Each structure stands twice: as structure tokens, then as C-alpha cells.
Amino acid sequence: MKVDKTPLPGIGMRKDIVTSSGRRIGTVTQRDGETALIISRQDDPDACLVSIPLTADEAATLGNLLGAHQLVAQLTEEHRDLPGVNTRQFLVAGGSPFDGYRLGDTLMRTRTGTSVVAAMREGKVEPSPSPDFILLAGDLLIVVGTAEGLDAAADILSGG
Amino acid sequence: MSWERRRAWTPPPTSLAAAETGLEPDSALTLIELGAVFFCLGILGRLAGRIGLSPIPLYLLGGLFFGHGGLIELDGLDQFSEIASEIGVILLLLMLGLEYTAKELVTGLRQSWLAGVLDIVLNFTPGAVVALLLGWGPVGAMVMGGVTYISSSGIVAKVLTDLGRLGNRETPVVLSLLVFEDLAMAVYLPILTTVLAGASFVGGLQAVGISLVVVTVVLIIALRFGTVVSAVVDSKDREVFLLTVLGAALLVAGVAAAMQVSAAVGAFLLGIAISGATATTATRILEPLRDLFAAIFFVVFGLNTDPATIPPVLGFAVLLALITAITKIATGWWAARRHGVGRLGRARAGVALIARGEFSIVIAGLAVASGAVTGELAALATAYVLLTAVFGPVAARVVEPVMGWLQRTPRPQRLPAG
């Protein structure tokens, strides 16, 4: 995918891609690190429909959501021939009891039979995280298991 | 033309004595007046923020309101305000230099030089012609040309940010035009300084040569050794950093002024040479100082302009504002079209450039302080900047509906959501 990088002298940098539907989506990063999500207007591709300021946390989470979407789709595709095996993504929310704890502390595999196959943080994938992996708010966990197991895993992550 | 009376600034002979003997009545008056002026500026700034306007025109109005020919005469401010407004100009230009890296300047120059030249031709000419028509001679023409040429990068950047247009396709075009204008200032100001000092044609050419060489050398130094320059002024300690940067700026500006290359340009070039994280920190630390001293500069300019001199030149100011609004729109339109931007984007690019501001006043201020031009020039420049600085941002807001109304074409059918 080609990312257009356009310097904005005195302000920062614009990075955007053109989607197959012809919309420009990207970010404007200012010198002081302030980042905004931009989406082009439909009737005027030169202009922006919105320019939404994002904090570092929000940008990382958004990146995870979009990146994980693809990862989950890929895993689901691979598990298609195995009935009963599901893939789901869970966000470690800000108030999660496991924010700052080890993945092993959740006892997820023992209690629900599910496995965390990947964790996404700030747009990067950590494949097969070990039990020592420290969970942080904003992380996105890609979990494989049965439907019931996944429901139970969701309860654990949100409530403990 | 009462401003002429306070033109020459002489060092205050009593300041040392005053420091030894405590506050004298004179300095009490200065404090009261200075405090009152800052307080009023604060209120004006708040008002400007409320209505989404750049505070510059309001500062000018505030200056007109007080001062010579205005409601209240402020005589206690002379000593402080003269040097403070000079520091204001230096800080304005230093911060402008800090905004750009040398690399951005060079690429900007390469990409937009054609549009930049068109910008000069279209927007310098109206001011120069009007000055000649008013009988202000070639020096006046050169000053007024500069006043009408340079857009306010401060106002433009604020308008683009406020209206959420930073991600637009025409925005890089607008910004690189501003870069070109600012670089042009680095050549123009030294020439102006020499001409205002009454130099001959040869002297002017010499100034052009010197400034071109200096600008080139600084760009090369900044490109190659920018990190070294940054390392010299950099410090982890805020206080040390502030003192080093400010000291370096005033030193360079002073030396530049002594070499007849214009103090402001020296500061601008120093700003360019400082790069990277150092530049970002310097910007953050110097911003409040710049705001303070630049505000003083605008107020002093307003103070020294007699409001009574404005009505006679108001007609010319309106005419100039109209003509140069059109020429700026033409410049932006043409530049944006070259980059494949659509009609609406071209209009946005052109209208964004209308606002003139801080640098037009810097140019007029230099000219007036030199005494080489008539006082009416200050009045015309003030009225002109007031008009464009207020009208420009408003025009930027309404350009889309106006264009829609002008085109009267149905909007393209909505594509399926994608």
C-alpha cells in the first residue's frame, strides 16, 4: 500500500492513502506531536470532511482496531475447516483489573480453555505472547477458542 | 505627523540613577501606563479569541486609540517601548526561522519558485503603483510593494488550523508559497534597510549581493551543520536555554544590523540554522516572549500613527485591499491548479493568502523609523493591514458557499459509501 507523505512546511507532515472507493484517509502530524485523523470529503476530494485530533493512546488503539480486524479475518479464514473454533479480539480497557498485570495472571487458558494467539500494541503484533507478557490498557488480544470459552474470557478480562 | 517627534531613540540617561535611588515618579508613570496597555491588550486578545480573529488588528487598533492624536497620550512609554518593539521584530523573525527547517526551505523553493515569482509580480506591483501615484517616490514604492506583497504566515496558519484544512490538498501549496515569501523577506529586508539608509543604486546592489551570499551560506551551514548550531544553543536547563537562545538572537541581530543586513534578517537566519528538537523546544520557550514583545511592537506602531491621518488615505487602503485580494486569489488559484487541485480547492488556496499582517507592519515600521518616508505611509499601511487581516479570515470562512453559489452546478451524485 502506497502512503503519500506530504511535508507541510512550518506545520508538520501529512500522510495519507487513497482507498479503493476513492477517499483519502490519513493523518496530519504537527511538530509538537499532535496528530489528527483526516478523511477526505466525497464531493471534494481536495478537502477534508473531518480532522479529528487523537491522543497517542487513541491513535494506538485505533491502529490496533484496524490492524486486528485484518488479523482476525485471516485467522477465521484459517480456522474455517475446524468447526467450533472461533477467533475474537478483546480490548484491554482502561479500567480492566489486569491493566499492568502479567498475561499469566488472568489464568485464561486454565479457566476457559482459550488461548491468546497474539497481542497488538501501538499497531505492532506480538505473536504468541508468553505468560510473562505484561498487559496494558489499549492492548488488543486476539483469542482463539470455543464460543463459550470466548464469552467466559471476555468476562474475565472485563471483570476479573 | 506627530510620530516623527519620537522617532530617534536615545538611551535613557537616568535609568542607572533611578535604579540606585529607587523608583522615581517617572518610572511609576511608565509602570502604570505599561500595565494599563498590557491589560487592555489582554482584553482585546480575549475579544479576538472570542470572535476567532487574529489579535494583530486589534493590537493596532488599540495603539491607534491611545497615543498621539488618540484619546490618551502615553508619554512615559517612549524609553521602554522603542527597544521593546525592536526586540519584538527580532523575535517575530527568529520564530519564523525556527518554524522552518533548512531542508523545507530548499525543497519549498524548488517546488514553488514559479508561483513565488508570480506572487511577487502580482502583489508587489499594486502597492508600488499606489505609492508612486501618491507621490511617495521610489523608496515609498519599494516599501508599499513589500507591505502588499507579504501575506501573514501567522494568520494564514491559524485560519487553516481553525478551519480544519491542514489535511487539504491545497494546503501544502499555500504553505510553500508562504515559505517562498518568507525567504524573499530575507533578501528584501536587507535591501530595504540599505535603501532606507539613503544608499545609492550601487549600494543597493551591494546589499542584494551581500544578503544573497549570507542567505546561501546560512542555508548551507544549516543543511550541513544544523546539529552543531543547535548543540551550541541547546541546554537541558530551561533558564539557561532561554538565555542562550535569546542572547544568541540579539547578538546575531545586532551584528547583522551593524553590517547593514537588517537585524530582523539576522534573527531569521539564526532561526533557520537551529533545527530539530532544539528548534521545537526553543519555539515553546520563546513563544510567550514573542507574543509579549510582538504585541508591544504592534501597539507602538499604532501609537505612533496619528488616527487623524487615516481617513485621507482610507480610500486608497480599500482600493489596495480589493486589488491585492484579487491578485492573491489569482496567485493561489494558479499555484493550486498546477498541483492538480480542483476549482473549490484553488479558490480556498487563493483566499487563504489574502490576510496581511505582522510582516507588512514590520516593513512599514522599519520605513517609518528610518524617517525616509512620509507619515501617511504608516497610516496607509495600518489601514490596509487592518482591512486585510480582518477581511482575509472572514473570506476564508465564506469562500466555499460563495463558490457554490457562483458555480450553481449541482453537486456530483453521491457514490455508494466506501
Tab-separated table of N, CA and C in Angstrom, chain B residues 6 9 30-31 33-42 44 55-56 58-64 66-67 74 76-92 287-305 358 361-362 365:
chain	number	residue	atom	x	y	z
B	6	ARG	N	9.026	61.395	18.035
B	6	ARG	CA	9.618	60.425	18.944
B	6	ARG	C	10.456	59.384	18.200
B	9	TRP	N	15.509	57.245	19.114
B	9	TRP	CA	15.534	56.729	20.475
B	9	TRP	C	16.886	57.000	21.073
B	30	THR	N	5.565	55.174	34.017
B	30	THR	CA	5.809	54.174	32.984
B	30	THR	C	5.132	52.858	33.349
B	31	LEU	N	5.294	52.457	34.614
B	31	LEU	CA	4.706	51.191	35.045
B	31	LEU	C	3.197	51.215	34.902
B	33	GLU	N	1.371	53.108	32.943
B	33	GLU	CA	0.940	53.123	31.543
B	33	GLU	C	1.146	51.774	30.883
B	34	LEU	N	2.321	51.175	31.172
B	34	LEU	CA	2.640	49.878	30.580
B	34	LEU	C	1.627	48.832	31.047
B	35	GLY	N	1.354	48.871	32.348
B	35	GLY	CA	0.390	47.923	32.900
B	35	GLY	C	-0.966	48.098	32.246
B	36	ALA	N	-1.390	49.362	32.128
B	36	ALA	CA	-2.703	49.628	31.546
B	36	ALA	C	-2.750	49.127	30.104
B	37	VAL	N	-1.645	49.362	29.350
B	37	VAL	CA	-1.626	48.940	27.952
B	37	VAL	C	-1.708	47.417	27.855
B	38	PHE	N	-0.882	46.715	28.659
B	38	PHE	CA	-0.916	45.250	28.615
B	38	PHE	C	-2.284	44.721	28.998
B	39	PHE	N	-2.860	45.342	30.022
B	39	PHE	CA	-4.154	44.880	30.483
B	39	PHE	C	-5.197	45.017	29.367
B	40	CYS	N	-5.180	46.172	28.706
B	40	CYS	CA	-6.126	46.395	27.615
B	40	CYS	C	-5.875	45.408	26.472
B	41	LEU	N	-4.571	45.141	26.204
B	41	LEU	CA	-4.245	44.195	25.135
B	41	LEU	C	-4.782	42.809	25.480
B	42	GLY	N	-4.669	42.461	26.763
B	42	GLY	CA	-5.195	41.180	27.210
B	42	GLY	C	-6.676	41.081	26.909
B	44	LEU	N	-8.354	42.859	24.707
B	44	LEU	CA	-8.539	42.825	23.249
B	44	LEU	C	-8.254	41.429	22.711
B	55	PRO	N	-5.272	38.489	16.848
B	55	PRO	CA	-5.257	39.680	17.708
B	55	PRO	C	-4.536	40.870	17.089
B	56	ILE	N	-3.742	40.638	16.011
B	56	ILE	CA	-2.911	41.719	15.459
B	56	ILE	C	-3.716	42.979	15.112
B	58	LEU	N	-6.453	44.009	16.269
B	58	LEU	CA	-6.957	44.661	17.478
B	58	LEU	C	-5.844	45.390	18.224
B	59	TYR	N	-4.630	44.799	18.219
B	59	TYR	CA	-3.487	45.481	18.843
B	59	TYR	C	-3.238	46.815	18.142
B	60	LEU	N	-3.301	46.791	16.809
B	60	LEU	CA	-3.084	48.030	16.050
B	60	LEU	C	-4.139	49.060	16.421
B	61	LEU	N	-5.397	48.586	16.475
B	61	LEU	CA	-6.490	49.497	16.824
B	61	LEU	C	-6.270	50.067	18.220
B	62	GLY	N	-5.836	49.174	19.138
B	62	GLY	CA	-5.560	49.621	20.496
B	62	GLY	C	-4.507	50.711	20.499
B	63	GLY	N	-3.457	50.513	19.694
B	63	GLY	CA	-2.386	51.503	19.597
B	63	GLY	C	-2.888	52.820	19.043
B	64	LEU	N	-3.789	52.732	18.041
B	64	LEU	CA	-4.343	53.951	17.438
B	64	LEU	C	-5.164	54.719	18.464
B	66	PHE	N	-4.999	54.769	21.782
B	66	PHE	CA	-4.154	55.569	22.675
B	66	PHE	C	-3.210	56.401	21.814
B	67	GLY	N	-2.209	56.950	22.484
B	67	GLY	CA	-1.097	57.553	21.744
B	67	GLY	C	-1.422	58.846	21.038
B	74	LEU	N	0.351	58.672	25.764
B	74	LEU	CA	1.184	57.919	26.697
B	74	LEU	C	2.631	58.356	26.496
B	76	GLY	N	5.057	58.212	29.017
B	76	GLY	CA	6.021	57.528	29.867
B	76	GLY	C	6.604	56.285	29.220
B	77	LEU	N	6.052	55.912	28.044
B	77	LEU	CA	6.406	54.620	27.471
B	77	LEU	C	7.573	54.670	26.495
B	78	ASP	N	7.941	55.894	26.090
B	78	ASP	CA	8.889	56.029	24.993
B	78	ASP	C	10.137	55.160	25.139
B	79	GLN	N	10.793	55.315	26.323
B	79	GLN	CA	12.084	54.655	26.506
B	79	GLN	C	11.969	53.156	26.364
B	80	PHE	N	10.989	52.601	27.070
B	80	PHE	CA	10.862	51.150	27.083
B	80	PHE	C	10.364	50.630	25.736
B	81	SER	N	9.361	51.309	25.194
B	81	SER	CA	8.667	50.728	24.049
B	81	SER	C	9.533	50.697	22.797
B	82	GLU	N	10.441	51.669	22.660
B	82	GLU	CA	11.269	51.700	21.457
B	82	GLU	C	12.078	50.418	21.332
B	83	ILE	N	12.846	50.111	22.377
B	83	ILE	CA	13.712	48.939	22.311
B	83	ILE	C	12.879	47.664	22.381
B	84	ALA	N	11.771	47.702	23.151
B	84	ALA	CA	10.924	46.512	23.261
B	84	ALA	C	10.329	46.154	21.912
B	85	SER	N	9.925	47.181	21.126
B	85	SER	CA	9.314	46.844	19.851
B	85	SER	C	10.381	46.345	18.878
B	86	GLU	N	11.618	46.812	19.040
B	86	GLU	CA	12.687	46.268	18.191
B	86	GLU	C	12.929	44.790	18.507
B	87	ILE	N	12.930	44.481	19.820
B	87	ILE	CA	13.073	43.077	20.219
B	87	ILE	C	11.896	42.269	19.680
B	88	GLY	N	10.716	42.898	19.657
B	88	GLY	CA	9.532	42.222	19.124
B	88	GLY	C	9.746	41.779	17.689
B	89	VAL	N	10.303	42.689	16.866
B	89	VAL	CA	10.561	42.353	15.466
B	89	VAL	C	11.565	41.209	15.374
B	90	ILE	N	12.630	41.294	16.187
B	90	ILE	CA	13.660	40.253	16.154
B	90	ILE	C	13.063	38.901	16.525
B	91	LEU	N	12.222	38.878	17.572
B	91	LEU	CA	11.626	37.612	17.998
B	91	LEU	C	10.650	37.074	16.947
B	92	LEU	N	9.887	37.984	16.321
B	92	LEU	CA	8.955	37.556	15.264
B	92	LEU	C	9.715	36.810	14.180
B	287	GLU	N	7.843	31.378	22.731
B	287	GLU	CA	6.527	31.813	22.286
B	287	GLU	C	5.918	32.917	23.170
B	288	PRO	N	5.899	32.723	24.503
B	288	PRO	CA	5.305	33.786	25.332
B	288	PRO	C	6.048	35.109	25.194
B	289	LEU	N	7.387	35.033	25.099
B	289	LEU	CA	8.180	36.255	24.947
B	289	LEU	C	7.844	36.938	23.635
B	290	ARG	N	7.764	36.131	22.560
B	290	ARG	CA	7.439	36.671	21.244
B	290	ARG	C	6.075	37.366	21.303
B	291	ASP	N	5.085	36.681	21.904
B	291	ASP	CA	3.743	37.254	21.984
B	291	ASP	C	3.772	38.604	22.685
B	292	LEU	N	4.548	38.673	23.776
B	292	LEU	CA	4.618	39.904	24.557
B	292	LEU	C	5.262	41.033	23.752
B	293	PHE	N	6.470	40.754	23.236
B	293	PHE	CA	7.207	41.823	22.562
B	293	PHE	C	6.584	42.190	21.215
B	294	ALA	N	6.028	41.188	20.524
B	294	ALA	CA	5.377	41.492	19.250
B	294	ALA	C	4.152	42.359	19.502
B	295	ALA	N	3.424	42.064	20.588
B	295	ALA	CA	2.264	42.884	20.925
B	295	ALA	C	2.700	44.325	21.154
B	296	ILE	N	3.829	44.481	21.878
B	296	ILE	CA	4.340	45.841	22.100
B	296	ILE	C	4.658	46.507	20.768
B	297	PHE	N	5.278	45.713	19.868
B	297	PHE	CA	5.634	46.271	18.565
B	297	PHE	C	4.401	46.795	17.830
B	298	PHE	N	3.337	45.972	17.785
B	298	PHE	CA	2.132	46.400	17.064
B	298	PHE	C	1.507	47.621	17.726
B	299	VAL	N	1.480	47.617	19.048
B	299	VAL	CA	0.885	48.742	19.746
B	299	VAL	C	1.693	50.015	19.497
B	300	VAL	N	3.023	49.888	19.576
B	300	VAL	CA	3.866	51.068	19.368
B	300	VAL	C	3.657	51.614	17.968
B	301	PHE	N	3.532	50.708	17.001
B	301	PHE	CA	3.285	51.164	15.641
B	301	PHE	C	1.963	51.927	15.584
B	302	GLY	N	0.947	51.365	16.252
B	302	GLY	CA	-0.353	52.041	16.291
B	302	GLY	C	-0.260	53.359	17.044
B	303	LEU	N	0.481	53.343	18.159
B	303	LEU	CA	0.640	54.551	18.977
B	303	LEU	C	1.233	55.686	18.168
B	304	ASN	N	2.230	55.336	17.340
B	304	ASN	CA	2.943	56.369	16.595
B	304	ASN	C	2.219	56.807	15.342
B	305	THR	N	1.087	56.145	15.053
B	305	THR	CA	0.304	56.559	13.898
B	305	THR	C	-0.847	57.424	14.390
B	358	GLU	N	1.637	40.767	10.336
B	358	GLU	CA	2.814	41.162	11.085
B	358	GLU	C	3.945	41.695	10.215
B	361	ILE	N	3.530	45.128	8.697
B	361	ILE	CA	3.753	46.158	9.715
B	361	ILE	C	5.251	46.279	10.028
B	362	VAL	N	5.966	45.138	10.009
B	362	VAL	CA	7.421	45.190	10.226
B	362	VAL	C	8.068	46.070	9.163
B	365	GLY	N	7.056	49.612	9.634
B	365	GLY	CA	7.702	50.098	10.854
B	365	GLY	C	9.148	50.489	10.604
